[in-house]
Short mmCIF file of C-alpha atoms in Angstrom, two decimals:
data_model
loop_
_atom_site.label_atom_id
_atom_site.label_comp_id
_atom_site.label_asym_id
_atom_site.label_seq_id
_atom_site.Cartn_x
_atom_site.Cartn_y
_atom_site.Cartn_z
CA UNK A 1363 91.12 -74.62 29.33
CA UNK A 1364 90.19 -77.81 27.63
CA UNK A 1365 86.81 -77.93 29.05
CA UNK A 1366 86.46 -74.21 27.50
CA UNK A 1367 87.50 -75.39 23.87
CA UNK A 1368 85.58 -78.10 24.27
CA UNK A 1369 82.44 -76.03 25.03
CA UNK A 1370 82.63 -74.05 22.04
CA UNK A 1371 82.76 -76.94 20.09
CA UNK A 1372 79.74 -78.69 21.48
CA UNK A 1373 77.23 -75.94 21.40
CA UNK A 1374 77.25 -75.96 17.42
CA UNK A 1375 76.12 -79.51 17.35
CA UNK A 1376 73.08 -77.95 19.37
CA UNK A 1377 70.08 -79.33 19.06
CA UNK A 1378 70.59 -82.36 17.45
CA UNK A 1379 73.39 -83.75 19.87
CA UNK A 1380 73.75 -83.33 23.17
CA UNK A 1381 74.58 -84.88 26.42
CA UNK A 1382 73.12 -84.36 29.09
CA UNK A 1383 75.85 -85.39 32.08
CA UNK A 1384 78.49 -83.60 30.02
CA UNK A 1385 76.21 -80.33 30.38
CA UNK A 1386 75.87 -80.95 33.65
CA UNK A 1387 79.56 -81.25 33.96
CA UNK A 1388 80.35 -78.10 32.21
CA UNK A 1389 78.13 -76.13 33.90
CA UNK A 1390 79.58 -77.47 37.03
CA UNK A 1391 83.13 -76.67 36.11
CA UNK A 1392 81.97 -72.76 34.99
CA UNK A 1393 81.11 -72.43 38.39
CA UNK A 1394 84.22 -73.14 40.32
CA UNK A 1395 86.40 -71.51 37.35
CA UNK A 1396 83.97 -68.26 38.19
CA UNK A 1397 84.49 -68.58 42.05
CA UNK A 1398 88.66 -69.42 41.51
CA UNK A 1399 89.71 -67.31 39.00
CA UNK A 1400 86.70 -64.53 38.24
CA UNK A 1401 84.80 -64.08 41.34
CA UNK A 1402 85.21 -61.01 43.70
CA UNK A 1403 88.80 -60.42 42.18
CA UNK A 1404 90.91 -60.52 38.66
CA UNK A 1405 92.32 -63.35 37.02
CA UNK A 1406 95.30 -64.31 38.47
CA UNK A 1407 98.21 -63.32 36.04
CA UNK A 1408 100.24 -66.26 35.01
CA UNK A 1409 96.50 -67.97 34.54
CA UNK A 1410 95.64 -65.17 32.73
CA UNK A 1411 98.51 -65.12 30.36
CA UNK A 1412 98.17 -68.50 29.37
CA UNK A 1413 94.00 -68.32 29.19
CA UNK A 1414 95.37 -65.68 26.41
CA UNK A 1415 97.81 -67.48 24.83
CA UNK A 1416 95.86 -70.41 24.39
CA UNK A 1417 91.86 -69.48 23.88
CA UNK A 1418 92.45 -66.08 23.42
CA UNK A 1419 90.36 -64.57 26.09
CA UNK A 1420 92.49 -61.68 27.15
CA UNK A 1421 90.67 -60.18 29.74
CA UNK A 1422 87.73 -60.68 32.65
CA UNK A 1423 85.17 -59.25 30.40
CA UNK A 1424 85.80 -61.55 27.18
CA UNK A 1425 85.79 -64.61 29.85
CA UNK A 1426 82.27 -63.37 31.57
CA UNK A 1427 81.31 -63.24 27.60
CA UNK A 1428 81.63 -67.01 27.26
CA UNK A 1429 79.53 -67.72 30.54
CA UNK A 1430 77.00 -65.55 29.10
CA UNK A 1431 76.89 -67.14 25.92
CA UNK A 1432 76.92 -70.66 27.55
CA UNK A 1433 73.91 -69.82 29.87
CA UNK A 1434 71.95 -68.59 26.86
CA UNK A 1435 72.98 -71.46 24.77
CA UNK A 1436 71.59 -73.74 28.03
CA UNK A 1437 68.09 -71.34 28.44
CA UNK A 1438 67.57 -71.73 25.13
CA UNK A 1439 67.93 -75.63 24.33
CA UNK A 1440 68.02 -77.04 28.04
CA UNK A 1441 65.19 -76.08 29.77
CA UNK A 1442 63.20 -79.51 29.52
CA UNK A 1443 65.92 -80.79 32.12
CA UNK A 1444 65.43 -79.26 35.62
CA UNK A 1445 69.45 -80.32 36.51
CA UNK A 1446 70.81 -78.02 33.93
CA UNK A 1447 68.02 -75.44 34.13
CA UNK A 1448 68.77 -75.19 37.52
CA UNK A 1449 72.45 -75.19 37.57
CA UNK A 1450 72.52 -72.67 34.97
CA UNK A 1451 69.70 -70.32 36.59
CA UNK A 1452 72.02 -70.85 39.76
CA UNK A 1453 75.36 -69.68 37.82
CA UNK A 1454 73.44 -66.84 36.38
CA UNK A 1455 72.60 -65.74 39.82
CA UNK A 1456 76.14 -65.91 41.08
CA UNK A 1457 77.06 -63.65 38.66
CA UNK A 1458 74.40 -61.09 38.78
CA UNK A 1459 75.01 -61.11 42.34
CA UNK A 1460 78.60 -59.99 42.49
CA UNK A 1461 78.89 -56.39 41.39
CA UNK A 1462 81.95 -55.82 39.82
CA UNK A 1463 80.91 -59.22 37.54
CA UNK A 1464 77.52 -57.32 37.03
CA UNK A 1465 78.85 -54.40 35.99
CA UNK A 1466 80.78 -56.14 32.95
CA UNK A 1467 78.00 -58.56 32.15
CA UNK A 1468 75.64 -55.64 31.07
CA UNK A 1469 78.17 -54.11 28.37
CA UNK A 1470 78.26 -57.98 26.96
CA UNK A 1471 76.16 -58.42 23.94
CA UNK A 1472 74.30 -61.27 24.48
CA UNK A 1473 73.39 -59.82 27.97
CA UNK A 1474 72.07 -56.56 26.38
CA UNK A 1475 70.30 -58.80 24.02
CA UNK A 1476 68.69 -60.76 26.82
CA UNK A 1477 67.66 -57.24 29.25
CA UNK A 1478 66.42 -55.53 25.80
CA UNK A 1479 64.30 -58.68 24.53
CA UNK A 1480 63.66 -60.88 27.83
CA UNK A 1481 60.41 -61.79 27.03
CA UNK A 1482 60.83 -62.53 23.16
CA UNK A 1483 64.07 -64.99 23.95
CA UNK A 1484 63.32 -68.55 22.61
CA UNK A 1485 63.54 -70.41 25.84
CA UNK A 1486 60.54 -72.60 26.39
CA UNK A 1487 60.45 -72.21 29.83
CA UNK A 1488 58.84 -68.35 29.30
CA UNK A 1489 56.12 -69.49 27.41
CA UNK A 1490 52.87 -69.98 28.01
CA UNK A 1491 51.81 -73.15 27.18
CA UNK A 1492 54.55 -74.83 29.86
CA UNK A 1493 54.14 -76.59 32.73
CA UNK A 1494 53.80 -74.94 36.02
CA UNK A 1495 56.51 -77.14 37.29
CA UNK A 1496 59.22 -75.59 34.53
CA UNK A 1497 57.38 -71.76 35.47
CA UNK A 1498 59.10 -72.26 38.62
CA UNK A 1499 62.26 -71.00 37.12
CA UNK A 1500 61.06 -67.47 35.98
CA UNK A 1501 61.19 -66.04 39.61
CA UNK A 1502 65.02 -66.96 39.60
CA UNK A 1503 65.99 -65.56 36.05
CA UNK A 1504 64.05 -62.24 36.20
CA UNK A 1505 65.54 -62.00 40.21
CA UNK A 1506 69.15 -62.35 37.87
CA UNK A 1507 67.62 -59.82 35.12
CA UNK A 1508 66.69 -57.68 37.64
CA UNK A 1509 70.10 -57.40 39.55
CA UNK A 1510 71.88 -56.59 36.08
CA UNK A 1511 68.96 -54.14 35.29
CA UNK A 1512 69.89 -52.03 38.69
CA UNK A 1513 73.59 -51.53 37.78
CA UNK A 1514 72.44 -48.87 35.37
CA UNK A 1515 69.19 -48.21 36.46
CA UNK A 1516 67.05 -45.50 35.56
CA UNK A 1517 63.86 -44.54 34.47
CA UNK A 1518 63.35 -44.93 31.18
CA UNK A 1519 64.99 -48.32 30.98
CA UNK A 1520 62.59 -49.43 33.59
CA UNK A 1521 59.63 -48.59 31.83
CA UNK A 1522 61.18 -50.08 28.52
CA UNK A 1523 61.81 -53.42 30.18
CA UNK A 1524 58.32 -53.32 31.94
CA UNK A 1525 56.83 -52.88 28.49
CA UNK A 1526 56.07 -56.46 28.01
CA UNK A 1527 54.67 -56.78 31.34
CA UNK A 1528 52.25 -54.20 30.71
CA UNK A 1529 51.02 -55.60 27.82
CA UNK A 1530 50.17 -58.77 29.13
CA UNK A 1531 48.82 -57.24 32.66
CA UNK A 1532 46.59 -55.28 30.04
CA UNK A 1533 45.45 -58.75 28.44
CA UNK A 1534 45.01 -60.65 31.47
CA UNK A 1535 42.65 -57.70 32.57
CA UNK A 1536 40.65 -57.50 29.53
CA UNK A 1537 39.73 -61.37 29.81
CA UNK A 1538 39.27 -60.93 33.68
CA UNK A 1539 36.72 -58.06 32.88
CA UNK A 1540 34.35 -60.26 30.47
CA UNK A 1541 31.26 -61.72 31.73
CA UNK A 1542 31.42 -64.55 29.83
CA UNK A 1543 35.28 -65.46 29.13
CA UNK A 1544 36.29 -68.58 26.54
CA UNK A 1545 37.78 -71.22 28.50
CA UNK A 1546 40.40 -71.14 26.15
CA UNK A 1547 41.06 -67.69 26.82
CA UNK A 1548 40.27 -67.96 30.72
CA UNK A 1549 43.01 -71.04 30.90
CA UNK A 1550 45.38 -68.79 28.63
CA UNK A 1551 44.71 -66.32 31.35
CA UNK A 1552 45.48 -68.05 34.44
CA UNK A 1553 48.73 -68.86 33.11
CA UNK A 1554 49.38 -65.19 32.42
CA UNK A 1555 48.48 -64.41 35.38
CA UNK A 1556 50.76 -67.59 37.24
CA UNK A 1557 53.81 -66.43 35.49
CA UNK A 1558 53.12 -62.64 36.16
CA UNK A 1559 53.26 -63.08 39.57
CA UNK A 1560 56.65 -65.23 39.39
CA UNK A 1561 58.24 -62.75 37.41
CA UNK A 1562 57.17 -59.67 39.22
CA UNK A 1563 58.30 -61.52 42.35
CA UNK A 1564 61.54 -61.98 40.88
CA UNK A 1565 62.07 -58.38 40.21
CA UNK A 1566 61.12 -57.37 43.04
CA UNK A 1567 63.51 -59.47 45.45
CA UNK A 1568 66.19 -57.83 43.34
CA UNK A 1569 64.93 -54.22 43.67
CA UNK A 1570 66.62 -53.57 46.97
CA UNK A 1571 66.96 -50.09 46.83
CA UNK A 1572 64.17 -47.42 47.66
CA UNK A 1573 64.27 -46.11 44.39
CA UNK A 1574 63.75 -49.06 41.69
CA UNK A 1575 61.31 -50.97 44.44
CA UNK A 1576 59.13 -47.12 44.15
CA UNK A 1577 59.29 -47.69 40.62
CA UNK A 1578 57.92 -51.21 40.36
CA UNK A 1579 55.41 -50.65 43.11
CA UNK A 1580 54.56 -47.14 41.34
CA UNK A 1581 54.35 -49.39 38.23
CA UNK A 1582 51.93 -52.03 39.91
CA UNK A 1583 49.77 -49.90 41.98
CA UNK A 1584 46.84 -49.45 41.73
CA UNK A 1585 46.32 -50.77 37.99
CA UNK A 1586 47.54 -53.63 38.33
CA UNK A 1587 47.12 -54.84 41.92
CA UNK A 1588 43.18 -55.07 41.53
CA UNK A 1589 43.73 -57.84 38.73
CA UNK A 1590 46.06 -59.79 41.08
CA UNK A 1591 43.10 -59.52 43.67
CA UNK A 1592 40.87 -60.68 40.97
CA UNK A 1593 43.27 -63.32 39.80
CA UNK A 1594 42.60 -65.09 43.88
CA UNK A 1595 38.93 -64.52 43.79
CA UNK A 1596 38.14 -66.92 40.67
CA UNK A 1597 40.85 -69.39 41.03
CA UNK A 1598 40.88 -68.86 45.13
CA UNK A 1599 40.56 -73.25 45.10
CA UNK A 1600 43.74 -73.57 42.23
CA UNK A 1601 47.17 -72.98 44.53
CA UNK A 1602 48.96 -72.70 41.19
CA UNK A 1603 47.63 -69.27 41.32
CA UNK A 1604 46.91 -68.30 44.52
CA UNK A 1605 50.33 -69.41 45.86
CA UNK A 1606 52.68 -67.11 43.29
CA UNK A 1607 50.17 -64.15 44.02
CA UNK A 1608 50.36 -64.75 47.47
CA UNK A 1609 54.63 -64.98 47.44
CA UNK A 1610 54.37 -61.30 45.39
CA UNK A 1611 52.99 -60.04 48.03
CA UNK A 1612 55.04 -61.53 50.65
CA UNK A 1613 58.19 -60.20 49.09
CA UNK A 1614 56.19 -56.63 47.97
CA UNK A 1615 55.95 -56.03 51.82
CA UNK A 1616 59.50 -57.24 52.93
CA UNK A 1617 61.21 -53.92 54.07
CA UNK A 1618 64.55 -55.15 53.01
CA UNK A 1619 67.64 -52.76 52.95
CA UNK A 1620 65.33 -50.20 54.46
CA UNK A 1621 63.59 -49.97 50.63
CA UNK A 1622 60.25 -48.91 52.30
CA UNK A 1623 61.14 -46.28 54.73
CA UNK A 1624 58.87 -43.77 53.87
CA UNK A 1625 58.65 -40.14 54.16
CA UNK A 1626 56.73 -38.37 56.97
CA UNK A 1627 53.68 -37.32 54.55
CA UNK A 1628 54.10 -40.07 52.38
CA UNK A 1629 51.24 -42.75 52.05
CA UNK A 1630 52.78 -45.66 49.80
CA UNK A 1631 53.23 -47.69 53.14
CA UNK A 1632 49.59 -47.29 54.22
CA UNK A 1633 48.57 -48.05 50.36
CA UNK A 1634 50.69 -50.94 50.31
CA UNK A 1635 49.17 -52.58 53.68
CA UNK A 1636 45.79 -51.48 52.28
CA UNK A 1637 46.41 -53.61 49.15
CA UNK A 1638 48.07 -56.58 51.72
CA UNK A 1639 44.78 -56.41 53.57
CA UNK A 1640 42.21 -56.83 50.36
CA UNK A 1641 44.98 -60.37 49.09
CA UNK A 1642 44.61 -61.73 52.61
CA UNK A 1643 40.66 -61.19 53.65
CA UNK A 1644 39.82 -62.31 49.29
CA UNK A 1645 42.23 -65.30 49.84
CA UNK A 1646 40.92 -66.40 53.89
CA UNK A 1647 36.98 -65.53 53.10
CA UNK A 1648 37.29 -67.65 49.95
CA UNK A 1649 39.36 -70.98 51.54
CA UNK A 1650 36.95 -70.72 54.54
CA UNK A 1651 33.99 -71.05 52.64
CA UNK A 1652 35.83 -73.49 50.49
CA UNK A 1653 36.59 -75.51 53.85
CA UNK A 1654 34.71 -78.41 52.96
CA UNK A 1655 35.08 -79.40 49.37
CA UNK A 1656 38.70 -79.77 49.97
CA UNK A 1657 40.28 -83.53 49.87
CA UNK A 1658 42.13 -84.41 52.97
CA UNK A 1659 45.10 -85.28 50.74
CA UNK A 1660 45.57 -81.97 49.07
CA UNK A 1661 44.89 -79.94 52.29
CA UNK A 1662 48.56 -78.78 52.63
CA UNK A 1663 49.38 -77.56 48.91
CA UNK A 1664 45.63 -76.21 48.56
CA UNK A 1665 44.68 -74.25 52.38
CA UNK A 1666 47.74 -74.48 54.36
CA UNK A 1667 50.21 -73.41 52.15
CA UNK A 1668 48.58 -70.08 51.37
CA UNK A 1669 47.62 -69.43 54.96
CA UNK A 1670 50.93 -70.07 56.13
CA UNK A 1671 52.13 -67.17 53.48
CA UNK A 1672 49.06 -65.10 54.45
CA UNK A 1673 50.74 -65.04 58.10
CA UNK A 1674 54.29 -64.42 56.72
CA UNK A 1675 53.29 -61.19 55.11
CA UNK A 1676 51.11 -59.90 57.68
CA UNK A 1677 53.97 -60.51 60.03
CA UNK A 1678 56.79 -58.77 57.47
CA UNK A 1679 53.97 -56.22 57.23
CA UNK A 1680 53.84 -55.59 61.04
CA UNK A 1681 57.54 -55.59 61.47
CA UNK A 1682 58.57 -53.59 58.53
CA UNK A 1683 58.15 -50.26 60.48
CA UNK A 1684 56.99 -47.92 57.60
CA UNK A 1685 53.14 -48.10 58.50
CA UNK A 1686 51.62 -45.82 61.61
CA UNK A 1687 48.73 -48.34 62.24
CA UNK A 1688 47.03 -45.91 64.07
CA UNK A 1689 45.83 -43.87 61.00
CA UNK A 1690 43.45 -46.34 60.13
CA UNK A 1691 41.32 -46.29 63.57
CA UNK A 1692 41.95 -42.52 63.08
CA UNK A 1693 40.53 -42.61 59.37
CA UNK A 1694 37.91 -45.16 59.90
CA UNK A 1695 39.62 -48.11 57.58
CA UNK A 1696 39.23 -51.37 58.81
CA UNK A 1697 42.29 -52.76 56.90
CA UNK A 1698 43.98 -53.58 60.05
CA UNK A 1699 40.91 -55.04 61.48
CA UNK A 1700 39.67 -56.99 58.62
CA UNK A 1701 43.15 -58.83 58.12
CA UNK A 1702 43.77 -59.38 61.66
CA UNK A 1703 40.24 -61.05 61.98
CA UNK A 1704 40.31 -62.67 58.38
CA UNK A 1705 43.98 -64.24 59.98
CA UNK A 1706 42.38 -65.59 63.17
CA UNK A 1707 39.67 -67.03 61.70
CA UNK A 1708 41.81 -69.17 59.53
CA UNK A 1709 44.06 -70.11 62.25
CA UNK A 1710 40.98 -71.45 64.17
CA UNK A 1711 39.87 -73.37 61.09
CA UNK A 1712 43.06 -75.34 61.39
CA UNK A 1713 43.08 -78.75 63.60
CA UNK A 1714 45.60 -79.04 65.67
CA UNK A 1715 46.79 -81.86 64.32
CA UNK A 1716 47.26 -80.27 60.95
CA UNK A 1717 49.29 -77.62 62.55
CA UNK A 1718 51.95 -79.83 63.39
CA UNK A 1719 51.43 -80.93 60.03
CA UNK A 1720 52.13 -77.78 58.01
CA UNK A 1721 54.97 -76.60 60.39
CA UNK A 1722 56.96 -79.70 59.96
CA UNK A 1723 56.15 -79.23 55.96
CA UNK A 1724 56.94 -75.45 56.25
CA UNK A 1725 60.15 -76.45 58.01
#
């Protein structure tokens, strides 16, 4: 209970004192209070009575309130250390991931705050202008967002939270579509574009359900999918963009929870393997005839990386069974074809040697 007075008394010194072990510690110690005494079940009563008696917090919901306000408070002036960012990304996950704790989280303020204004929050690791190192950390908070999103999901908070997406999709595009972009406004772009793809990917690992993932992949498809494709023919030799587009559409065609099963007459799996296809024959034609220019050092992060996720998705794509691959002999598409022989080309590009190489890294 200390530790929780404590706490409170710390974060008003914020920003101008701070320690970074004690963080560390406190953030360590909201996690095993969460998983002993919140968790899957309530507070235990005589804990509870004196958790009232002595901070005040009465019930489950007012505790979950001062995690939330702690892992805001750590978002917001913690992000330049990876430890705490980390920690706190993972105890926001925790939470988002247990339902009954989801279902109060949402009704807290600051979590309303954060689902209603996720993109306008001040925490530096959202921005543009970062690293791509610290944009790591967007696929794990908007995988959280989107978990507290689906406890009251419908419609028209979907397309209110997407609203920021959209714009920026819409930006990204315009700059895409110019002959002659700026480089300032090609590099602002690119890391757009980088941070698109980690947040859509995060959503969409937490869409589970047939419903929401319709609604995202309604969302992205087909406006936005073509500037994704787009996004892996210019910058096909930079894996800082190829690799988060590629990882969308890795989890895009994972069919779990049964999200993609399909109706009979429906054709949003053959779209979606259509749209798999175009990502993996842009991404193999362009590292094949890339082969050469690329220095034996950076071979792994910049050719074998993304062909070992180009395999993982065709494979998720194969297994998923919610596409009759037959309809495209029938129709005359050579999706199938092309990614099948785009695939074995770039398996045969690879020395042996390096194939150890990349399945020991992949490992």
């Amino acid at each position: 209970m200390g530790i929780l007075q404590l706490m409170h008394l710390t974060d008003t010194y914020l920003p101008q004192e701070g320690s970074e072990r004690r963080e560390l510690a406190t953030v360590y110690f909201l996690h095993k209070f969460y998983f002993i005494y919140v968790g899957h079940q309530t507070l235990k009563t005589k804990f509870s009575r004196r958790l009232s008696e002595i901070i005040g917090l009465n019930d489950e919901s007012m505790v979950l309130a001062v995690f939330a306000k702690k892992i805001v408070t750590n978002l917001k002036y913690w992000s330049h250390c990876a430890k705490i960012l980390t920690h706190t990304l993972t105890l926001l996950s925790d939470l988002s991931n247990s339902y009954n704790s989801a279902c109060k989280l949402v009704k807290i303020e600051e979590v309303q705050f954060m689902l209603l204004n996720h993109t306008n929050l001040d925490f530096p690791f959202l921005r543009v202008g970062v690293s791509v190192q610290e944009m790591r950390s967007r696929t794990s908070y908007y995988a959280s967002l989107g978990r507290l999103l689906m406890v009251e999901f419908d419609k028209k908070k979907f397309v209110k939270f997407m609203i920021p997406f959209t714009n920026t999709f819409d930006s990204v595009g315009r700059y895409l579509d110019q002959a002659e972009t700026p480089m300032f406004q090609a590099d602002e772009a690119k890391m757009c574009l980088i941070g698109l793809a980690r947040d859509i990917r995060g959503l969409a690992s937490s869409f589970s359900s047939k419903p929401s993932y319709m609604m995202l992949f309604d969302w992205l498809y087909p406006k936005y999918t073509g500037i994704l494709v787009k996004g892996v023919e210019i910058w096909s030799h930079d894996p800082q963009v190829t690799t988060p587009i590629l990882k969308l559409y890795e989890e895009l065609v994972q069919n779990k929870s049964q999200r993609l099963q399909f109706g009979v007459s429906s054709t949003s799996g053959i779209l979606l393997f259509r749209e798999t296809s175009k990502v993996i024959c842009t991404y193999g034609s362009r590292i094949l005839s890339e082969e050469g220019n690329i220095p034996k050092d950076q071979k792994y992060p910049m050719r074998l990386k993304g062909i070992s996720i180009c395999f993982s998705m065709m494979k998720a794509a194969l297994c998923g069974n919610y596409v009759n691959f037959g309809v495209f002999r029938l129709y005359g598409d050579d999706a199938l074809e092309s990614a099948l022989h785009t695939l074995v080309k770039l398996l045969l590009s690879i020395p042996q040697s390096d194939l150890l190489v990349s399945s020991v890294l992949c490992v």
